[in-house]
């Protein structure tokens, strides 16, 4: 690699990291704060919380990485154009590949990184995070809930404990409104959580059931088992597997007999094609950034900032990609369109680079830009010195 190519690669890589780290930190912080209840509600240690927060990173990096590349490439090339470096390269008779090669190498490397994270790091991280949350809430009843206080276990499920003695719970009150067709209220003198954390056995109590039409029925019981398996994966049933947690090998050859696959095969189909497509976007965005900012232009030429043009184009392509990927859940007809978004846009950008064509603003935008500059720029001073005597 030539000296100039290493120079461009170094500057672009530094700018990509500068753009990636702050944006990634902001998004990561927002996601972490949404899960702060893992510490406040379930009594987990700060170390467990930070472990969960770290597991969120593989899900965020592939989303932020392509846009950080766009910012890094356009900002680097725009700065080189401002310093007349691109003009000097053109005037020296050097080939344009000196500029294209380092950017495309960086785009290819980031595409491979994105592929590895999406297919090999993200699924186990998601599964581990979900398991950690399930285990935390499975132990919530027997070890964390304070006595004589109402706590929310899940949306629509509320518990109050009069007294706790190890796994023995006395003075139980449970309100279950998760089913919209029934409101269930349990009272029990005593209860106990099994060691697996999947069942709450209540003794000597009653359950009140209220239907939507207002009818109430009361049933007394000597012993009643309340299912907690929805909050824990430690059940004897077949563990549920979400599409985002599945490995790439499973998505390529799914188990047709798996209950979670039978319920919604379209979700697994959509996830497979998302993973096979998303890694292409860093390289495609590198091509688009070169088309927008890879040529030397005069400072007097009216045009939008290259970063704005490239980011708007990137956001539009990503939105189309998300839209068609979601449509695959309902119909396999949209699968070709999922691949068409990065492939077609990449081929168009490659054609523009190969033919040396430049992107120009539409005439109406150029006219509006000139009119705005005339109104903003101050009027020139008059050349007359003053009136003669």
mmCIF file of C-alpha atoms in Angstrom:
data_model
loop_
_atom_site.group_PDB
_atom_site.id
_atom_site.type_symbol
_atom_site.label_atom_id
_atom_site.label_comp_id
_atom_site.label_asym_id
_atom_site.label_seq_id
_atom_site.Cartn_x
_atom_site.Cartn_y
_atom_site.Cartn_z
ATOM 1 C CA UNK A 1 0.000 0.000 0.000
ATOM 2 C CA UNK A 2 1.392 3.374 -1.019
ATOM 3 C CA UNK A 3 2.235 6.092 1.484
ATOM 4 C CA UNK A 4 -0.737 8.231 0.415
ATOM 5 C CA UNK A 5 -3.099 5.270 0.711
ATOM 6 C CA UNK A 6 -1.906 4.566 4.254
ATOM 7 C CA UNK A 7 -2.361 8.241 5.077
ATOM 8 C CA UNK A 8 -5.997 8.211 3.886
ATOM 9 C CA UNK A 9 -6.690 4.900 5.626
ATOM 10 C CA UNK A 10 -5.268 6.162 8.914
ATOM 11 C CA UNK A 11 -7.221 9.420 8.839
ATOM 12 C CA UNK A 12 -10.465 7.687 7.869
ATOM 13 C CA UNK A 13 -10.104 4.998 10.535
ATOM 14 C CA UNK A 14 -9.472 7.593 13.220
ATOM 15 C CA UNK A 15 -12.500 9.605 12.127
ATOM 16 C CA UNK A 16 -14.712 6.479 12.091
ATOM 17 C CA UNK A 17 -13.689 5.689 15.677
ATOM 18 C CA UNK A 18 -14.300 9.296 16.717
ATOM 19 C CA UNK A 19 -17.807 9.100 15.246
ATOM 20 C CA UNK A 20 -18.534 5.571 16.496
ATOM 21 C CA UNK A 21 -17.613 5.857 20.162
ATOM 22 C CA UNK A 22 -19.809 8.815 21.244
ATOM 23 C CA UNK A 23 -22.887 7.633 19.306
ATOM 24 C CA UNK A 24 -22.455 4.085 20.569
ATOM 25 C CA UNK A 25 -22.001 5.338 24.133
ATOM 26 C CA UNK A 26 -25.203 7.417 23.975
ATOM 27 C CA UNK A 27 -27.343 4.601 22.558
ATOM 28 C CA UNK A 28 -25.805 2.077 24.960
ATOM 29 C CA UNK A 29 -26.528 4.341 27.936
ATOM 30 C CA UNK A 30 -30.167 4.720 26.890
ATOM 31 C CA UNK A 31 -30.563 0.945 26.565
ATOM 32 C CA UNK A 32 -28.867 0.336 29.908
ATOM 33 C CA UNK A 33 -31.065 2.852 31.761
ATOM 34 C CA UNK A 34 -34.164 1.065 30.450
ATOM 35 C CA UNK A 35 -32.985 -2.050 32.307
ATOM 36 C CA UNK A 36 -31.978 -0.391 35.563
ATOM 37 C CA UNK A 37 -34.991 -2.075 37.195
ATOM 38 C CA UNK A 38 -32.982 -5.305 37.210
ATOM 39 C CA UNK A 39 -31.066 -3.805 40.135
ATOM 40 C CA UNK A 40 -33.874 -1.868 41.834
ATOM 41 C CA UNK A 41 -36.568 -4.557 41.591
ATOM 42 C CA UNK A 42 -34.748 -7.880 41.743
ATOM 43 C CA UNK A 43 -31.906 -6.914 44.063
ATOM 44 C CA UNK A 44 -29.127 -7.959 41.716
ATOM 45 C CA UNK A 45 -25.585 -6.756 42.322
ATOM 46 C CA UNK A 46 -23.991 -3.980 40.314
ATOM 47 C CA UNK A 47 -21.635 -6.557 38.805
ATOM 48 C CA UNK A 48 -24.579 -8.529 37.411
ATOM 49 C CA UNK A 49 -26.060 -5.336 36.016
ATOM 50 C CA UNK A 50 -22.807 -4.396 34.276
ATOM 51 C CA UNK A 51 -22.572 -7.917 32.845
ATOM 52 C CA UNK A 52 -26.052 -7.511 31.393
ATOM 53 C CA UNK A 53 -25.136 -4.071 30.053
ATOM 54 C CA UNK A 54 -22.051 -5.492 28.326
ATOM 55 C CA UNK A 55 -24.196 -8.116 26.620
ATOM 56 C CA UNK A 56 -26.145 -5.322 24.926
ATOM 57 C CA UNK A 57 -23.124 -4.089 22.966
ATOM 58 C CA UNK A 58 -23.185 -6.813 20.245
ATOM 59 C CA UNK A 59 -26.754 -5.818 19.400
ATOM 60 C CA UNK A 60 -25.856 -2.127 19.005
ATOM 61 C CA UNK A 61 -22.523 -2.155 17.160
ATOM 62 C CA UNK A 62 -23.815 -3.542 13.811
ATOM 63 C CA UNK A 63 -26.520 -0.857 13.744
ATOM 64 C CA UNK A 64 -24.242 2.112 14.486
ATOM 65 C CA UNK A 65 -21.156 0.950 12.558
ATOM 66 C CA UNK A 66 -22.346 1.716 8.968
ATOM 67 C CA UNK A 67 -23.348 5.278 9.849
ATOM 68 C CA UNK A 68 -20.085 5.894 11.688
ATOM 69 C CA UNK A 69 -18.306 4.813 8.492
ATOM 70 C CA UNK A 70 -20.333 7.311 6.451
ATOM 71 C CA UNK A 71 -19.446 10.120 8.848
ATOM 72 C CA UNK A 72 -15.780 9.160 8.956
ATOM 73 C CA UNK A 73 -15.322 8.857 5.182
ATOM 74 C CA UNK A 74 -17.243 11.995 4.203
ATOM 75 C CA UNK A 75 -15.641 14.115 6.922
ATOM 76 C CA UNK A 76 -12.121 12.953 5.986
ATOM 77 C CA UNK A 77 -12.581 13.517 2.257
ATOM 78 C CA UNK A 78 -14.304 16.875 2.800
ATOM 79 C CA UNK A 79 -11.403 18.047 4.965
ATOM 80 C CA UNK A 80 -8.934 16.889 2.300
ATOM 81 C CA UNK A 81 -10.898 18.798 -0.341
ATOM 82 C CA UNK A 82 -10.934 21.916 1.844
ATOM 83 C CA UNK A 83 -7.151 21.679 2.242
ATOM 84 C CA UNK A 84 -6.829 21.236 -1.564
ATOM 85 C CA UNK A 85 -5.316 17.777 -1.069
ATOM 86 C CA UNK A 86 -7.785 16.141 -3.454
ATOM 87 C CA UNK A 87 -7.075 18.797 -6.081
ATOM 88 C CA UNK A 88 -3.329 18.196 -5.756
ATOM 89 C CA UNK A 89 -3.837 14.434 -6.145
ATOM 90 C CA UNK A 90 -5.819 15.023 -9.341
ATOM 91 C CA UNK A 91 -3.295 17.556 -10.663
ATOM 92 C CA UNK A 92 -0.424 15.126 -10.095
ATOM 93 C CA UNK A 93 -1.976 12.667 -12.506
ATOM 94 C CA UNK A 94 -2.474 9.975 -9.861
ATOM 95 C CA UNK A 95 -5.232 7.460 -10.394
ATOM 96 C CA UNK A 96 -8.430 7.762 -8.407
ATOM 97 C CA UNK A 97 -7.843 4.312 -6.928
ATOM 98 C CA UNK A 98 -5.377 5.925 -4.520
ATOM 99 C CA UNK A 99 -8.410 7.491 -2.816
ATOM 100 C CA UNK A 100 -10.846 4.630 -3.393
ATOM 101 C CA UNK A 101 -8.635 1.742 -2.274
ATOM 102 C CA UNK A 102 -8.146 2.598 1.449
ATOM 103 C CA UNK A 103 -11.808 3.546 1.891
ATOM 104 C CA UNK A 104 -13.028 0.325 0.263
ATOM 105 C CA UNK A 105 -10.574 -1.750 2.307
ATOM 106 C CA UNK A 106 -11.919 -0.164 5.487
ATOM 107 C CA UNK A 107 -15.501 -0.760 4.322
ATOM 108 C CA UNK A 108 -14.753 -4.425 3.574
ATOM 109 C CA UNK A 109 -13.106 -4.951 6.977
ATOM 110 C CA UNK A 110 -16.036 -3.364 8.817
ATOM 111 C CA UNK A 111 -18.468 -5.500 6.790
ATOM 112 C CA UNK A 112 -16.649 -8.645 7.926
ATOM 113 C CA UNK A 113 -16.653 -7.376 11.517
ATOM 114 C CA UNK A 114 -20.385 -6.693 11.264
ATOM 115 C CA UNK A 115 -21.001 -10.194 9.858
ATOM 116 C CA UNK A 116 -19.073 -11.813 12.693
ATOM 117 C CA UNK A 117 -20.817 -9.834 15.430
ATOM 118 C CA UNK A 118 -24.310 -10.280 13.960
ATOM 119 C CA UNK A 119 -24.053 -14.019 13.396
ATOM 120 C CA UNK A 120 -21.668 -15.278 16.080
ATOM 121 C CA UNK A 121 -21.572 -12.774 18.972
ATOM 122 C CA UNK A 122 -25.055 -11.266 19.082
ATOM 123 C CA UNK A 123 -27.219 -14.469 19.353
ATOM 124 C CA UNK A 124 -25.429 -15.964 22.405
ATOM 125 C CA UNK A 125 -25.273 -12.514 24.019
ATOM 126 C CA UNK A 126 -29.029 -12.082 23.599
ATOM 127 C CA UNK A 127 -29.709 -15.575 24.974
ATOM 128 C CA UNK A 128 -27.425 -15.032 27.967
ATOM 129 C CA UNK A 129 -29.036 -11.665 28.764
ATOM 130 C CA UNK A 130 -32.521 -13.149 28.583
ATOM 131 C CA UNK A 131 -31.476 -16.050 30.807
ATOM 132 C CA UNK A 132 -29.960 -13.666 33.349
ATOM 133 C CA UNK A 133 -33.167 -11.626 33.551
ATOM 134 C CA UNK A 134 -35.270 -14.803 33.844
ATOM 135 C CA UNK A 135 -33.152 -16.154 36.702
ATOM 136 C CA UNK A 136 -33.241 -12.813 38.507
ATOM 137 C CA UNK A 137 -37.021 -12.606 38.453
ATOM 138 C CA UNK A 138 -37.501 -16.324 39.183
ATOM 139 C CA UNK A 139 -35.823 -15.761 42.558
ATOM 140 C CA UNK A 140 -37.616 -12.471 43.163
ATOM 141 C CA UNK A 141 -40.529 -13.865 45.189
ATOM 142 C CA UNK A 142 -38.589 -15.963 47.658
ATOM 143 C CA UNK A 143 -35.555 -13.793 48.321
ATOM 144 C CA UNK A 144 -36.051 -10.145 47.430
ATOM 145 C CA UNK A 145 -39.605 -8.917 47.867
ATOM 146 C CA UNK A 146 -39.926 -6.858 51.017
ATOM 147 C CA UNK A 147 -42.526 -7.790 53.558
ATOM 148 C CA UNK A 148 -45.864 -5.926 53.550
ATOM 149 C CA UNK A 149 -45.159 -4.070 50.287
ATOM 150 C CA UNK A 150 -46.761 -4.466 46.867
ATOM 151 C CA UNK A 151 -44.321 -5.335 44.091
ATOM 152 C CA UNK A 152 -44.815 -5.732 40.335
ATOM 153 C CA UNK A 153 -43.413 -9.038 39.085
ATOM 154 C CA UNK A 154 -44.639 -8.694 35.503
ATOM 155 C CA UNK A 155 -47.097 -6.435 33.724
ATOM 156 C CA UNK A 156 -50.408 -7.293 35.370
ATOM 157 C CA UNK A 157 -48.933 -9.503 38.131
ATOM 158 C CA UNK A 158 -48.657 -8.030 41.649
ATOM 159 C CA UNK A 159 -47.573 -9.684 44.911
ATOM 160 C CA UNK A 160 -47.621 -8.787 48.606
ATOM 161 C CA UNK A 161 -46.045 -10.896 51.358
ATOM 162 C CA UNK A 162 -46.945 -10.555 55.021
ATOM 163 C CA UNK A 163 -43.915 -12.407 56.348
ATOM 164 C CA UNK A 164 -40.986 -14.265 54.795
ATOM 165 C CA UNK A 165 -39.121 -17.136 56.440
ATOM 166 C CA UNK A 166 -36.598 -18.435 53.883
ATOM 167 C CA UNK A 167 -38.638 -19.990 51.097
ATOM 168 C CA UNK A 168 -41.744 -20.067 53.290
ATOM 169 C CA UNK A 169 -43.997 -17.088 52.606
ATOM 170 C CA UNK A 170 -46.844 -16.186 54.994
ATOM 171 C CA UNK A 171 -49.810 -13.901 54.373
ATOM 172 C CA UNK A 172 -49.740 -14.108 50.557
ATOM 173 C CA UNK A 173 -51.711 -11.798 48.305
ATOM 174 C CA UNK A 174 -51.408 -12.235 44.519
ATOM 175 C CA UNK A 175 -53.301 -10.195 41.892
ATOM 176 C CA UNK A 176 -53.069 -11.594 38.357
ATOM 177 C CA UNK A 177 -54.470 -9.414 35.553
ATOM 178 C CA UNK A 178 -52.335 -10.740 32.695
ATOM 179 C CA UNK A 179 -55.324 -12.417 31.046
ATOM 180 C CA UNK A 180 -57.771 -9.732 29.780
ATOM 181 C CA UNK A 181 -60.673 -12.196 30.141
ATOM 182 C CA UNK A 182 -60.192 -12.802 33.875
ATOM 183 C CA UNK A 183 -59.037 -10.932 36.959
ATOM 184 C CA UNK A 184 -57.695 -13.381 39.538
ATOM 185 C CA UNK A 185 -56.971 -12.526 43.184
ATOM 186 C CA UNK A 186 -55.359 -15.097 45.475
ATOM 187 C CA UNK A 187 -55.244 -15.071 49.280
ATOM 188 C CA UNK A 188 -53.262 -17.705 51.152
ATOM 189 C CA UNK A 189 -52.013 -18.144 54.697
ATOM 190 C CA UNK A 190 -48.821 -19.808 53.521
ATOM 191 C CA UNK A 191 -46.839 -20.430 50.341
ATOM 192 C CA UNK A 192 -43.515 -21.798 49.161
ATOM 193 C CA UNK A 193 -41.377 -21.497 46.024
ATOM 194 C CA UNK A 194 -39.985 -24.731 44.640
ATOM 195 C CA UNK A 195 -36.228 -25.046 44.187
ATOM 196 C CA UNK A 196 -36.524 -24.724 40.426
ATOM 197 C CA UNK A 197 -38.269 -21.375 40.768
ATOM 198 C CA UNK A 198 -41.078 -22.502 38.441
ATOM 199 C CA UNK A 199 -43.994 -22.905 40.854
ATOM 200 C CA UNK A 200 -45.507 -21.144 43.858
ATOM 201 C CA UNK A 201 -47.479 -23.563 46.050
ATOM 202 C CA UNK A 202 -50.103 -21.790 48.179
ATOM 203 C CA UNK A 203 -51.912 -23.443 51.113
ATOM 204 C CA UNK A 204 -55.151 -22.688 52.955
ATOM 205 C CA UNK A 205 -56.562 -19.835 50.931
ATOM 206 C CA UNK A 206 -59.074 -18.756 48.329
ATOM 207 C CA UNK A 207 -59.100 -17.408 44.793
ATOM 208 C CA UNK A 208 -61.531 -14.808 43.454
ATOM 209 C CA UNK A 209 -62.218 -14.764 39.727
ATOM 210 C CA UNK A 210 -63.869 -11.768 38.075
ATOM 211 C CA UNK A 211 -65.091 -11.914 34.468
ATOM 212 C CA UNK A 212 -65.457 -8.889 32.134
ATOM 213 C CA UNK A 213 -69.248 -8.855 32.691
ATOM 214 C CA UNK A 214 -68.695 -8.258 36.428
ATOM 215 C CA UNK A 215 -69.466 -11.744 37.758
ATOM 216 C CA UNK A 216 -67.317 -12.855 40.692
ATOM 217 C CA UNK A 217 -66.721 -16.420 41.838
ATOM 218 C CA UNK A 218 -64.866 -17.447 44.987
ATOM 219 C CA UNK A 219 -63.153 -20.826 45.397
ATOM 220 C CA UNK A 220 -61.500 -21.979 48.619
ATOM 221 C CA UNK A 221 -58.531 -24.323 48.413
ATOM 222 C CA UNK A 222 -56.259 -26.287 50.711
ATOM 223 C CA UNK A 223 -53.395 -26.331 48.210
ATOM 224 C CA UNK A 224 -52.937 -24.446 44.935
ATOM 225 C CA UNK A 225 -49.944 -24.351 42.545
ATOM 226 C CA UNK A 226 -49.296 -21.032 40.801
ATOM 227 C CA UNK A 227 -47.219 -21.330 37.614
ATOM 228 C CA UNK A 228 -44.068 -19.185 37.468
ATOM 229 C CA UNK A 229 -42.526 -20.814 34.392
ATOM 230 C CA UNK A 230 -43.225 -17.738 32.256
ATOM 231 C CA UNK A 231 -40.640 -15.896 34.355
ATOM 232 C CA UNK A 232 -38.032 -18.618 34.264
ATOM 233 C CA UNK A 233 -36.445 -20.835 31.644
ATOM 234 C CA UNK A 234 -35.851 -23.545 34.279
ATOM 235 C CA UNK A 235 -38.995 -25.498 33.454
ATOM 236 C CA UNK A 236 -39.355 -29.087 32.349
ATOM 237 C CA UNK A 237 -41.011 -27.914 29.182
ATOM 238 C CA UNK A 238 -39.185 -27.393 25.950
ATOM 239 C CA UNK A 239 -37.271 -24.096 26.254
ATOM 240 C CA UNK A 240 -38.571 -21.384 23.976
ATOM 241 C CA UNK A 241 -36.209 -20.109 21.312
ATOM 242 C CA UNK A 242 -36.687 -16.701 19.776
ATOM 243 C CA UNK A 243 -35.467 -15.947 16.271
ATOM 244 C CA UNK A 244 -32.967 -13.343 17.490
ATOM 245 C CA UNK A 245 -31.401 -15.914 19.866
ATOM 246 C CA UNK A 246 -31.061 -18.658 17.235
ATOM 247 C CA UNK A 247 -27.678 -19.450 15.702
ATOM 248 C CA UNK A 248 -27.009 -19.028 12.013
ATOM 249 C CA UNK A 249 -26.825 -22.786 11.513
ATOM 250 C CA UNK A 250 -30.273 -23.192 13.070
ATOM 251 C CA UNK A 251 -31.751 -20.471 10.860
ATOM 252 C CA UNK A 252 -30.280 -22.112 7.754
ATOM 253 C CA UNK A 253 -31.741 -25.497 8.750
ATOM 254 C CA UNK A 254 -34.450 -24.956 11.397
ATOM 255 C CA UNK A 255 -36.020 -27.707 13.458
ATOM 256 C CA UNK A 256 -39.526 -27.961 12.018
ATOM 257 C CA UNK A 257 -40.816 -29.660 15.186
ATOM 258 C CA UNK A 258 -39.770 -26.866 17.565
ATOM 259 C CA UNK A 259 -42.851 -25.226 19.089
ATOM 260 C CA UNK A 260 -41.475 -21.698 18.874
ATOM 261 C CA UNK A 261 -40.740 -22.252 15.164
ATOM 262 C CA UNK A 262 -44.182 -23.717 14.493
ATOM 263 C CA UNK A 263 -45.889 -20.710 16.064
ATOM 264 C CA UNK A 264 -44.170 -18.128 13.862
ATOM 265 C CA UNK A 265 -41.919 -19.467 11.080
ATOM 266 C CA UNK A 266 -41.988 -16.095 9.316
ATOM 267 C CA UNK A 267 -40.012 -14.500 12.159
ATOM 268 C CA UNK A 268 -37.202 -17.034 11.744
ATOM 269 C CA UNK A 269 -37.247 -16.530 7.966
ATOM 270 C CA UNK A 270 -37.005 -12.757 8.384
ATOM 271 C CA UNK A 271 -34.158 -13.066 10.902
ATOM 272 C CA UNK A 272 -32.157 -15.300 8.562
ATOM 273 C CA UNK A 273 -32.273 -12.866 5.648
ATOM 274 C CA UNK A 274 -31.587 -9.902 7.946
ATOM 275 C CA UNK A 275 -28.340 -11.518 9.062
ATOM 276 C CA UNK A 276 -27.355 -12.363 5.488
ATOM 277 C CA UNK A 277 -27.913 -8.776 4.325
ATOM 278 C CA UNK A 278 -27.049 -6.346 7.119
ATOM 279 C CA UNK A 279 -23.305 -6.993 6.928
ATOM 280 C CA UNK A 280 -23.233 -5.635 3.334
ATOM 281 C CA UNK A 281 -24.194 -2.094 4.312
ATOM 282 C CA UNK A 282 -20.781 -0.862 5.567
ATOM 283 C CA UNK A 283 -19.189 -1.646 2.193
ATOM 284 C CA UNK A 284 -22.148 -0.190 0.266
ATOM 285 C CA UNK A 285 -22.060 2.968 2.374
ATOM 286 C CA UNK A 286 -18.329 3.273 1.691
ATOM 287 C CA UNK A 287 -19.099 3.290 -2.048
ATOM 288 C CA UNK A 288 -21.839 5.890 -1.585
ATOM 289 C CA UNK A 289 -19.557 8.104 0.518
ATOM 290 C CA UNK A 290 -16.906 8.007 -2.224
ATOM 291 C CA UNK A 291 -19.479 9.013 -4.825
ATOM 292 C CA UNK A 292 -20.608 11.941 -2.706
ATOM 293 C CA UNK A 293 -17.271 13.235 -1.369
ATOM 294 C CA UNK A 294 -14.481 11.506 -3.290
ATOM 295 C CA UNK A 295 -13.891 14.154 -5.975
ATOM 296 C CA UNK A 296 -12.226 17.557 -5.844
ATOM 297 C CA UNK A 297 -14.693 20.425 -6.158
ATOM 298 C CA UNK A 298 -14.468 24.176 -6.008
ATOM 299 C CA UNK A 299 -15.509 25.871 -2.786
ATOM 300 C CA UNK A 300 -17.670 28.231 -4.854
ATOM 301 C CA UNK A 301 -19.774 25.361 -6.168
ATOM 302 C CA UNK A 302 -23.211 25.328 -4.580
ATOM 303 C CA UNK A 303 -23.873 21.973 -2.951
ATOM 304 C CA UNK A 304 -25.056 20.483 0.285
ATOM 305 C CA UNK A 305 -22.445 19.256 2.709
ATOM 306 C CA UNK A 306 -21.356 15.767 1.562
ATOM 307 C CA UNK A 307 -21.996 14.321 5.011
ATOM 308 C CA UNK A 308 -25.631 15.436 4.885
ATOM 309 C CA UNK A 309 -26.171 13.911 1.450
ATOM 310 C CA UNK A 310 -24.478 10.653 2.377
ATOM 311 C CA UNK A 311 -26.291 10.294 5.706
ATOM 312 C CA UNK A 312 -29.709 11.004 4.187
ATOM 313 C CA UNK A 313 -29.034 8.401 1.491
ATOM 314 C CA UNK A 314 -27.810 5.899 4.102
ATOM 315 C CA UNK A 315 -30.861 6.410 6.316
ATOM 316 C CA UNK A 316 -33.191 5.909 3.357
ATOM 317 C CA UNK A 317 -31.480 2.657 2.353
ATOM 318 C CA UNK A 318 -31.501 1.329 5.926
ATOM 319 C CA UNK A 319 -35.182 2.201 6.278
ATOM 320 C CA UNK A 320 -35.961 0.313 3.073
ATOM 321 C CA UNK A 321 -33.925 -2.621 4.351
ATOM 322 C CA UNK A 322 -35.819 -2.709 7.659
ATOM 323 C CA UNK A 323 -39.159 -2.373 5.879
ATOM 324 C CA UNK A 324 -38.622 -5.244 3.443
ATOM 325 C CA UNK A 325 -37.120 -7.429 6.189
ATOM 326 C CA UNK A 326 -40.227 -6.961 8.325
ATOM 327 C CA UNK A 327 -42.446 -7.736 5.337
ATOM 328 C CA UNK A 328 -40.685 -11.090 4.936
ATOM 329 C CA UNK A 329 -42.387 -12.172 8.174
ATOM 330 C CA UNK A 330 -45.726 -12.116 6.347
ATOM 331 C CA UNK A 331 -44.641 -13.260 2.883
ATOM 332 C CA UNK A 332 -41.545 -14.757 1.265
ATOM 333 C CA UNK A 333 -42.257 -12.680 -1.869
ATOM 334 C CA UNK A 334 -40.289 -9.773 -0.344
ATOM 335 C CA UNK A 335 -37.054 -11.771 0.026
ATOM 336 C CA UNK A 336 -35.553 -10.591 -3.323
ATOM 337 C CA UNK A 337 -36.240 -6.981 -2.344
ATOM 338 C CA UNK A 338 -34.274 -7.441 0.906
ATOM 339 C CA UNK A 339 -31.159 -8.253 -1.130
ATOM 340 C CA UNK A 340 -31.955 -5.732 -3.858
ATOM 341 C CA UNK A 341 -31.567 -2.735 -1.521
ATOM 342 C CA UNK A 342 -27.804 -3.104 -0.820
ATOM 343 C CA UNK A 343 -26.903 -4.847 -4.101
ATOM 344 C CA UNK A 344 -28.607 -2.387 -6.467
ATOM 345 C CA UNK A 345 -27.487 0.704 -4.562
ATOM 346 C CA UNK A 346 -23.931 -0.664 -4.414
ATOM 347 C CA UNK A 347 -23.887 -1.380 -8.155
ATOM 348 C CA UNK A 348 -25.150 2.122 -8.945
ATOM 349 C CA UNK A 349 -22.471 3.677 -6.723
ATOM 350 C CA UNK A 350 -19.776 1.473 -8.287
ATOM 351 C CA UNK A 351 -20.924 2.487 -11.779
ATOM 352 C CA UNK A 352 -20.736 6.191 -10.893
ATOM 353 C CA UNK A 353 -17.228 5.722 -9.511
ATOM 354 C CA UNK A 354 -16.060 3.704 -12.527
ATOM 355 C CA UNK A 355 -17.378 6.241 -15.042
ATOM 356 C CA UNK A 356 -16.182 9.267 -13.070
ATOM 357 C CA UNK A 357 -19.604 10.877 -13.019
ATOM 358 C CA UNK A 358 -20.388 13.465 -10.379
ATOM 359 C CA UNK A 359 -23.544 14.013 -8.430
ATOM 360 C CA UNK A 360 -25.103 17.434 -8.903
ATOM 361 C CA UNK A 361 -27.845 19.139 -7.003
ATOM 362 C CA UNK A 362 -31.145 19.557 -8.851
ATOM 363 C CA UNK A 363 -31.561 22.917 -10.558
ATOM 364 C CA UNK A 364 -34.299 24.114 -8.199
ATOM 365 C CA UNK A 365 -32.072 23.444 -5.149
ATOM 366 C CA UNK A 366 -29.155 25.303 -6.772
ATOM 367 C CA UNK A 367 -31.423 28.270 -7.520
ATOM 368 C CA UNK A 368 -32.786 28.321 -3.955
ATOM 369 C CA UNK A 369 -29.240 28.131 -2.584
ATOM 370 C CA UNK A 370 -28.105 31.111 -4.673
ATOM 371 C CA UNK A 371 -31.135 33.171 -3.608
ATOM 372 C CA UNK A 372 -30.437 32.364 0.049
ATOM 373 C CA UNK A 373 -26.769 33.363 -0.282
ATOM 374 C CA UNK A 374 -27.747 36.689 -1.847
ATOM 375 C CA UNK A 375 -30.080 37.498 1.036
ATOM 376 C CA UNK A 376 -27.597 36.453 3.715
ATOM 377 C CA UNK A 377 -24.453 38.090 2.238
ATOM 378 C CA UNK A 378 -24.017 41.788 3.185
ATOM 379 C CA UNK A 379 -24.310 44.446 0.439
ATOM 380 C CA UNK A 380 -21.062 45.689 -1.065
ATOM 381 C CA UNK A 381 -19.822 49.169 -0.087
ATOM 382 C CA UNK A 382 -20.359 51.955 -2.637
ATOM 383 C CA UNK A 383 -17.285 53.076 -4.624
ATOM 384 C CA UNK A 384 -18.200 56.860 -4.411
ATOM 385 C CA UNK A 385 -16.056 58.649 -1.814
ATOM 386 C CA UNK A 386 -18.471 61.523 -1.091
ATOM 387 C CA UNK A 387 -20.200 64.519 -2.606
ATOM 388 C CA UNK A 388 -18.037 67.365 -3.884
ATOM 389 C CA UNK A 389 -18.362 70.844 -2.591
#
